[in-house]
Amino acid sequence: MVVDRSSRLDRVFHALAHPARRAILRQLSVGERNLSELASPLQMTFPAASKHVRVLEGARLVRRRVAGRQHLCRLQAAPLRDAVLWTEQFRRHWEARFQALDALLEELKSEERLRPRRS
Amino acid sequence: MVVDRSSRLDRVFHALAHPARRAILRQLSVGERNLSELASPLQMTFPAASKHVRVLEGARLVRRRVAGRQHLCRLQAAPLRDAVLWTEQFRRHWEARFQALDALLEELKSEERLRPRRS
DNA sequence: TCGGTCTACTACCATATAGTTTAGTATACC
DNA sequence: GGTATACTAAACTATATGGTAGTAGACCGA
């Protein structure tokens, strides 16, 4: 099985795996913000927050434009759609009805196994 | 802003951030597998693969039961639902109509911010 | 029951990447 | 120029990833 290391999906999921970065995305969902605005609510130094923004940029979840000394960041949600699409392939596994159906099938199968019809 | 480090969501997204682990989940979506079966298609040693399974267990995406010398793994998809639910909050951002509208609004707002009206 | 094999684990090492802090650079404003 | 603001770069620690070597337990055939 070929494992495409450092693919786009890797970067997106990795970007989402840190609460600070998820907090940044939530802030950006409201609208454009500069780095200081993004950093101030986080309990860490400015450079740490800046690096988290960089990770989000690497995952193409954030785009930045420089305006004077400010770096204005904007949400780019398209990669999130890809992440959801990948995860959705397991939807049937977490839906209760399917699980119930699964259980029923298993029950029938094991009955079949225990009491095979004579030919 | 309080950032709940090492939360459940952190572990789930981190677990999904590696192609080998995603490949393992895809295998398990078909049905129960033991570690050898999970490891063999991956281009890495058995211990490396075993560690990936352990990461998936830590995220509660995989449950293991021991049967003789085999460790049988089964998919637990519920945490994937949580991941999707978190991501879905951005759905409107990746849907085209909203993006166009959003872009227009942001353009107006940032103009306002960079060139504040004199009172 | 004994040895061989299969399945999986642990321990340890090397390397790469993540995450954070301290120190430094550039831009705007007075 | 001087100073505050906005951000970057370098450096350092912690964690992740993947390898090798050795161990333990279950199964199987002679």
CSV table of C-alpha atoms (C1' of nucleotides) in Angstrom, one decimal:
chain,number,residue,atom,x,y,z
A,1,MET,CA,0.0,0.0,0.0
A,2,VAL,CA,1.5,3.3,-1.1
A,3,VAL,CA,1.3,5.9,1.7
A,4,ASP,CA,1.6,9.4,0.2
A,5,ARG,CA,3.5,11.0,3.0
A,6,SER,CA,3.0,14.7,3.7
A,7,SER,CA,0.0,14.9,1.4
A,8,ARG,CA,-2.5,17.8,1.6
A,9,LEU,CA,-4.8,15.7,3.9
A,10,ASP,CA,-1.9,15.1,6.3
A,11,ARG,CA,-1.3,18.7,6.7
A,12,VAL,CA,-5.0,19.6,7.1
A,13,PHE,CA,-5.6,17.0,9.8
A,14,HIS,CA,-2.3,17.9,11.6
A,15,ALA,CA,-3.3,21.6,11.5
A,16,LEU,CA,-6.6,20.7,13.2
A,17,ALA,CA,-4.9,18.6,15.9
A,18,HIS,CA,-3.9,21.6,18.1
A,19,PRO,CA,-6.5,23.5,20.1
A,20,ALA,CA,-4.7,26.8,19.5
A,21,ARG,CA,-5.0,26.3,15.8
A,22,ARG,CA,-8.7,25.4,16.0
A,23,ALA,CA,-9.2,28.5,18.1
A,24,ILE,CA,-7.5,30.6,15.4
A,25,LEU,CA,-9.8,29.1,12.7
A,26,ARG,CA,-12.9,29.9,14.8
A,27,GLN,CA,-11.7,33.5,15.1
A,28,LEU,CA,-11.1,33.7,11.4
A,29,SER,CA,-14.6,32.2,10.7
A,30,VAL,CA,-15.9,35.6,11.9
A,31,GLY,CA,-13.7,37.6,9.6
A,32,GLU,CA,-10.2,38.7,8.7
A,33,ARG,CA,-7.8,39.2,11.6
A,34,ASN,CA,-4.2,40.3,11.9
A,35,LEU,CA,-1.6,38.2,13.8
A,36,SER,CA,-1.8,40.2,17.0
A,37,GLU,CA,-5.6,39.8,17.2
A,38,LEU,CA,-5.2,36.1,16.6
A,39,ALA,CA,-2.5,35.8,19.3
A,40,SER,CA,-3.9,37.9,22.1
A,41,PRO,CA,-6.7,35.5,23.3
A,42,LEU,CA,-4.3,32.5,23.2
A,43,GLN,CA,-2.3,31.7,26.3
A,44,MET,CA,1.2,31.7,24.7
A,45,THR,CA,3.7,34.1,23.4
A,46,PHE,CA,3.2,36.0,20.1
A,47,PRO,CA,5.9,34.0,18.2
A,48,ALA,CA,4.3,30.8,19.2
A,49,ALA,CA,0.9,31.9,17.9
A,50,SER,CA,2.6,33.1,14.7
A,51,LYS,CA,4.0,29.7,14.1
A,52,HIS,CA,0.6,28.1,14.5
A,53,VAL,CA,-0.7,30.5,11.9
A,54,ARG,CA,2.1,29.3,9.6
A,55,VAL,CA,1.1,25.7,10.1
A,56,LEU,CA,-2.4,26.7,9.1
A,57,GLU,CA,-1.0,28.4,6.0
A,58,GLY,CA,0.9,25.3,5.1
A,59,ALA,CA,-2.4,23.4,5.2
A,60,ARG,CA,-3.9,26.1,2.9
A,61,LEU,CA,-6.5,26.8,5.6
A,62,VAL,CA,-5.3,30.4,6.0
A,63,ARG,CA,-4.2,33.0,3.5
A,64,ARG,CA,-2.2,36.0,4.5
A,65,ARG,CA,-1.8,39.4,2.9
A,66,VAL,CA,0.6,42.0,4.2
A,67,ALA,CA,-0.7,45.6,4.7
A,68,GLY,CA,2.0,47.8,6.1
A,69,ARG,CA,3.3,46.2,9.2
A,70,GLN,CA,0.2,44.1,9.7
A,71,HIS,CA,-0.3,40.6,8.3
A,72,LEU,CA,-4.0,40.1,7.7
A,73,CYS,CA,-5.2,36.5,7.8
A,74,ARG,CA,-8.3,35.1,6.1
A,75,LEU,CA,-9.9,31.7,6.4
A,76,GLN,CA,-9.7,29.3,3.4
A,77,ALA,CA,-12.2,26.6,4.2
A,78,ALA,CA,-11.9,24.5,1.1
A,79,PRO,CA,-9.4,22.0,2.6
A,80,LEU,CA,-11.9,21.4,5.5
A,81,ARG,CA,-14.3,20.1,2.9
A,82,ASP,CA,-11.8,17.6,1.8
A,83,ALA,CA,-11.2,16.5,5.4
A,84,VAL,CA,-15.0,16.1,5.9
A,85,LEU,CA,-15.3,14.1,2.6
A,86,TRP,CA,-12.6,11.7,3.7
A,87,THR,CA,-14.1,11.2,7.1
A,88,GLU,CA,-17.7,10.9,5.7
A,89,GLN,CA,-16.7,7.5,4.2
A,90,PHE,CA,-17.1,6.1,7.7
A,91,ARG,CA,-20.4,7.7,8.4
A,92,ARG,CA,-22.3,4.4,8.1
A,93,HIS,CA,-20.1,3.1,10.9
A,94,TRP,CA,-21.1,5.6,13.4
A,95,GLU,CA,-24.8,5.7,12.6
A,96,ALA,CA,-26.9,3.8,15.0
A,97,ARG,CA,-29.2,2.2,12.6
A,98,PHE,CA,-26.4,0.7,10.7
A,99,GLN,CA,-24.9,-0.6,13.9
A,100,ALA,CA,-28.2,-2.1,14.8
A,101,LEU,CA,-28.5,-3.7,11.4
A,102,ASP,CA,-25.0,-5.1,11.8
A,103,ALA,CA,-25.9,-6.7,15.1
A,104,LEU,CA,-29.0,-8.2,13.6
A,105,LEU,CA,-27.0,-9.7,10.7
A,106,GLU,CA,-24.5,-11.1,13.1
A,107,GLU,CA,-27.3,-12.7,15.1
A,108,LEU,CA,-28.8,-14.3,12.0
A,109,LYS,CA,-25.4,-15.5,10.9
A,110,SER,CA,-24.6,-17.2,14.2
A,111,GLU,CA,-28.0,-18.8,14.3
A,112,GLU,CA,-27.4,-20.2,10.9
A,113,ARG,CA,-24.1,-21.5,12.1
A,114,LEU,CA,-25.5,-23.1,15.2
A,115,ARG,CA,-28.5,-24.7,13.5
A,116,PRO,CA,-27.6,-25.5,9.9
A,117,ARG,CA,-30.5,-26.6,7.7
A,118,ARG,CA,-30.3,-30.3,6.8
A,119,SER,CA,-30.3,-31.0,3.1
B,1,MET,CA,-9.1,31.8,25.7
B,2,VAL,CA,-8.7,28.4,27.4
B,3,VAL,CA,-7.1,25.8,25.2
B,4,ASP,CA,-7.9,22.3,26.5
B,5,ARG,CA,-4.6,20.6,25.5
B,6,SER,CA,-4.6,16.9,24.6
B,7,SER,CA,-8.3,16.8,24.4
B,8,ARG,CA,-10.1,14.0,22.7
B,9,LEU,CA,-10.4,16.0,19.5
B,10,ASP,CA,-6.7,16.7,19.5
B,11,ARG,CA,-6.0,13.0,19.5
B,12,VAL,CA,-8.5,12.2,16.8
B,13,PHE,CA,-7.2,14.8,14.4
B,14,HIS,CA,-3.7,13.8,15.2
B,15,ALA,CA,-4.5,10.2,14.6
B,16,LEU,CA,-5.9,11.1,11.2
B,17,ALA,CA,-2.9,13.1,10.2
B,18,HIS,CA,-0.8,10.2,9.1
B,19,PRO,CA,-1.4,8.2,5.9
B,20,ALA,CA,-0.5,4.9,7.5
B,21,ARG,CA,-3.1,5.4,10.2
B,22,ARG,CA,-5.7,6.4,7.6
B,23,ALA,CA,-4.9,3.3,5.7
B,24,ILE,CA,-5.4,1.2,8.8
B,25,LEU,CA,-8.8,2.8,9.4
B,26,ARG,CA,-9.8,2.0,5.8
B,27,GLN,CA,-8.8,-1.6,6.3
B,28,LEU,CA,-10.8,-1.8,9.5
B,29,SER,CA,-13.8,-0.3,7.8
B,30,VAL,CA,-14.2,-3.6,5.9
B,31,GLY,CA,-14.0,-5.7,9.1
B,32,GLU,CA,-11.9,-6.9,12.0
B,33,ARG,CA,-8.2,-7.4,11.4
B,34,ASN,CA,-5.2,-8.6,13.4
B,35,LEU,CA,-2.0,-6.6,13.7
B,36,SER,CA,-0.1,-8.6,11.0
B,37,GLU,CA,-2.9,-8.1,8.5
B,38,LEU,CA,-2.9,-4.4,9.3
B,39,ALA,CA,0.9,-4.1,9.1
B,40,SER,CA,1.6,-6.1,6.0
B,41,PRO,CA,0.4,-3.7,3.4
B,42,LEU,CA,2.2,-0.8,5.0
B,43,GLN,CA,5.7,0.0,3.9
B,44,MET,CA,7.2,-0.1,7.4
B,45,THR,CA,8.3,-2.6,10.0
B,46,PHE,CA,5.8,-4.4,12.2
B,47,PRO,CA,6.8,-2.5,15.4
B,48,ALA,CA,6.3,0.8,13.6
B,49,ALA,CA,2.8,-0.3,12.4
B,50,SER,CA,2.0,-1.5,15.9
B,51,LYS,CA,2.8,1.9,17.2
B,52,HIS,CA,0.4,3.5,14.7
B,53,VAL,CA,-2.4,1.2,15.9
B,54,ARG,CA,-1.6,2.3,19.4
B,55,VAL,CA,-2.1,5.9,18.4
B,56,LEU,CA,-5.5,5.0,17.0
B,57,GLU,CA,-6.4,3.2,20.2
B,58,GLY,CA,-5.4,6.4,22.1
B,59,ALA,CA,-7.9,8.3,20.0
B,60,ARG,CA,-10.5,5.6,20.7
B,61,LEU,CA,-10.8,5.0,17.0
B,62,VAL,CA,-9.7,1.3,17.4
B,63,ARG,CA,-10.6,-1.3,20.0
B,64,ARG,CA,-8.5,-4.4,20.4
B,65,ARG,CA,-9.3,-7.8,21.8
B,66,VAL,CA,-6.8,-10.6,22.3
B,67,ALA,CA,-7.6,-14.0,20.9
B,68,GLY,CA,-4.8,-16.5,21.5
B,69,ARG,CA,-1.6,-15.0,20.0
B,70,GLN,CA,-3.6,-12.6,17.8
B,71,HIS,CA,-4.7,-9.1,18.6
B,72,LEU,CA,-7.9,-8.4,16.7
B,73,CYS,CA,-8.7,-4.8,16.0
B,74,ARG,CA,-12.0,-3.3,15.3
B,75,LEU,CA,-13.0,0.2,14.1
B,76,GLN,CA,-14.7,2.5,16.6
B,77,ALA,CA,-16.1,5.3,14.4
B,78,ALA,CA,-17.9,7.5,17.0
B,79,PRO,CA,-14.9,9.9,17.4
B,80,LEU,CA,-15.0,10.5,13.7
B,81,ARG,CA,-18.5,11.8,14.0
B,82,ASP,CA,-17.2,14.3,16.6
B,83,ALA,CA,-14.4,15.4,14.2
B,84,VAL,CA,-16.9,15.9,11.4
B,85,LEU,CA,-19.3,17.8,13.7
B,86,TRP,CA,-16.5,20.2,14.6
B,87,THR,CA,-15.5,20.7,11.0
B,88,GLU,CA,-19.0,21.1,9.8
B,89,GLN,CA,-19.3,24.5,11.6
B,90,PHE,CA,-17.3,25.9,8.7
B,91,ARG,CA,-19.4,24.4,6.0
B,92,ARG,CA,-20.9,27.7,4.9
B,93,HIS,CA,-17.4,29.0,4.4
B,94,TRP,CA,-16.6,26.4,1.7
B,95,GLU,CA,-19.9,26.7,0.0
B,96,ALA,CA,-19.4,28.9,-3.0
B,97,ARG,CA,-22.2,31.4,-2.6
B,98,PHE,CA,-21.1,32.3,0.9
B,99,GLN,CA,-17.5,32.7,-0.1
B,100,ALA,CA,-18.3,35.3,-2.7
B,101,LEU,CA,-20.5,37.2,-0.2
B,102,ASP,CA,-17.9,36.9,2.5
B,103,ALA,CA,-15.1,38.1,0.3
B,104,LEU,CA,-17.1,41.2,-0.6
B,105,LEU,CA,-17.9,41.9,3.1
B,106,GLU,CA,-14.3,41.4,4.2
B,107,GLU,CA,-13.1,43.7,1.4
B,108,LEU,CA,-15.3,46.5,2.7
B,109,LYS,CA,-14.4,45.9,6.3
B,110,SER,CA,-10.6,45.9,5.8
B,111,GLU,CA,-10.8,49.0,3.8
B,112,GLU,CA,-12.5,50.5,6.8
B,113,ARG,CA,-9.8,49.3,9.1
B,114,LEU,CA,-6.8,50.4,7.1
B,115,ARG,CA,-8.3,53.8,6.3
B,116,PRO,CA,-10.2,54.8,9.4
B,117,ARG,CA,-12.7,57.6,8.9
B,118,ARG,CA,-11.6,60.9,10.6
B,119,SER,CA,-14.1,62.2,13.1
C,1,DT,C1',7.2,-32.8,25.2
C,2,DC,C1',10.4,-30.6,22.5
C,3,DG,C1',11.8,-27.5,19.0
C,4,DG,C1',10.4,-24.5,15.4
C,5,DT,C1',7.4,-20.9,14.0
C,6,DC,C1',4.1,-17.4,14.2
C,7,DT,C1',2.3,-13.2,16.5
C,8,DA,C1',3.2,-9.5,19.0
C,9,DC,C1',5.7,-6.8,22.6
C,10,DT,C1',9.4,-4.1,24.9
C,11,DA,C1',13.6,-1.5,25.0
C,12,DC,C1',16.6,1.3,23.0
C,13,DC,C1',18.7,4.4,19.4
C,14,DA,C1',18.6,7.8,15.6
C,15,DT,C1',16.4,11.3,13.3
C,16,DA,C1',12.8,14.6,12.2
C,17,DT,C1',9.3,17.6,13.3
C,18,DA,C1',6.5,20.3,16.8
C,19,DG,C1',6.1,23.7,20.1
C,20,DT,C1',7.8,27.4,22.8
C,21,DT,C1',10.9,31.2,24.4
C,22,DT,C1',14.5,34.8,23.9
C,23,DA,C1',16.6,37.9,20.9
C,24,DG,C1',16.4,40.6,16.7
C,25,DT,C1',14.4,43.1,12.4
C,26,DA,C1',11.2,46.1,10.1
C,27,DT,C1',7.4,49.3,9.9
C,28,DA,C1',4.5,53.2,11.4
C,29,DC,C1',3.9,57.2,14.2
C,30,DC,C1',5.4,61.3,16.9
D,1,DG,C1',15.7,60.7,15.5
D,2,DG,C1',13.3,58.0,19.0
D,3,DT,C1',9.8,54.8,20.3
D,4,DA,C1',6.0,51.7,20.2
D,5,DT,C1',4.1,48.1,17.4
D,6,DA,C1',4.0,44.0,14.4
D,7,DC,C1',6.3,40.3,13.0
D,8,DT,C1',10.5,37.0,12.0
D,9,DA,C1',14.7,34.3,13.0
D,10,DA,C1',17.5,31.6,15.8
D,11,DA,C1',17.8,28.4,19.5
D,12,DC,C1',16.3,25.1,22.5
D,13,DT,C1',13.3,21.3,24.4
D,14,DA,C1',9.9,17.8,23.8
D,15,DT,C1',7.5,14.7,21.1
D,16,DA,C1',6.8,11.8,16.9
D,17,DT,C1',8.3,8.5,13.8
D,18,DG,C1',10.8,4.5,12.4
D,19,DG,C1',14.5,1.3,12.8
D,20,DT,C1',17.1,-2.9,15.1
D,21,DA,C1',17.5,-6.4,18.6
D,22,DG,C1',15.8,-9.2,21.9
D,23,DT,C1',11.8,-11.4,24.6
D,24,DA,C1',7.4,-13.8,25.6
D,25,DG,C1',3.5,-16.5,24.7
D,26,DA,C1',0.6,-19.5,21.6
D,27,DC,C1',0.3,-23.0,18.3
D,28,DC,C1',1.8,-27.1,15.6
D,29,DG,C1',4.1,-31.1,14.0
D,30,DA,C1',7.4,-34.8,14.9
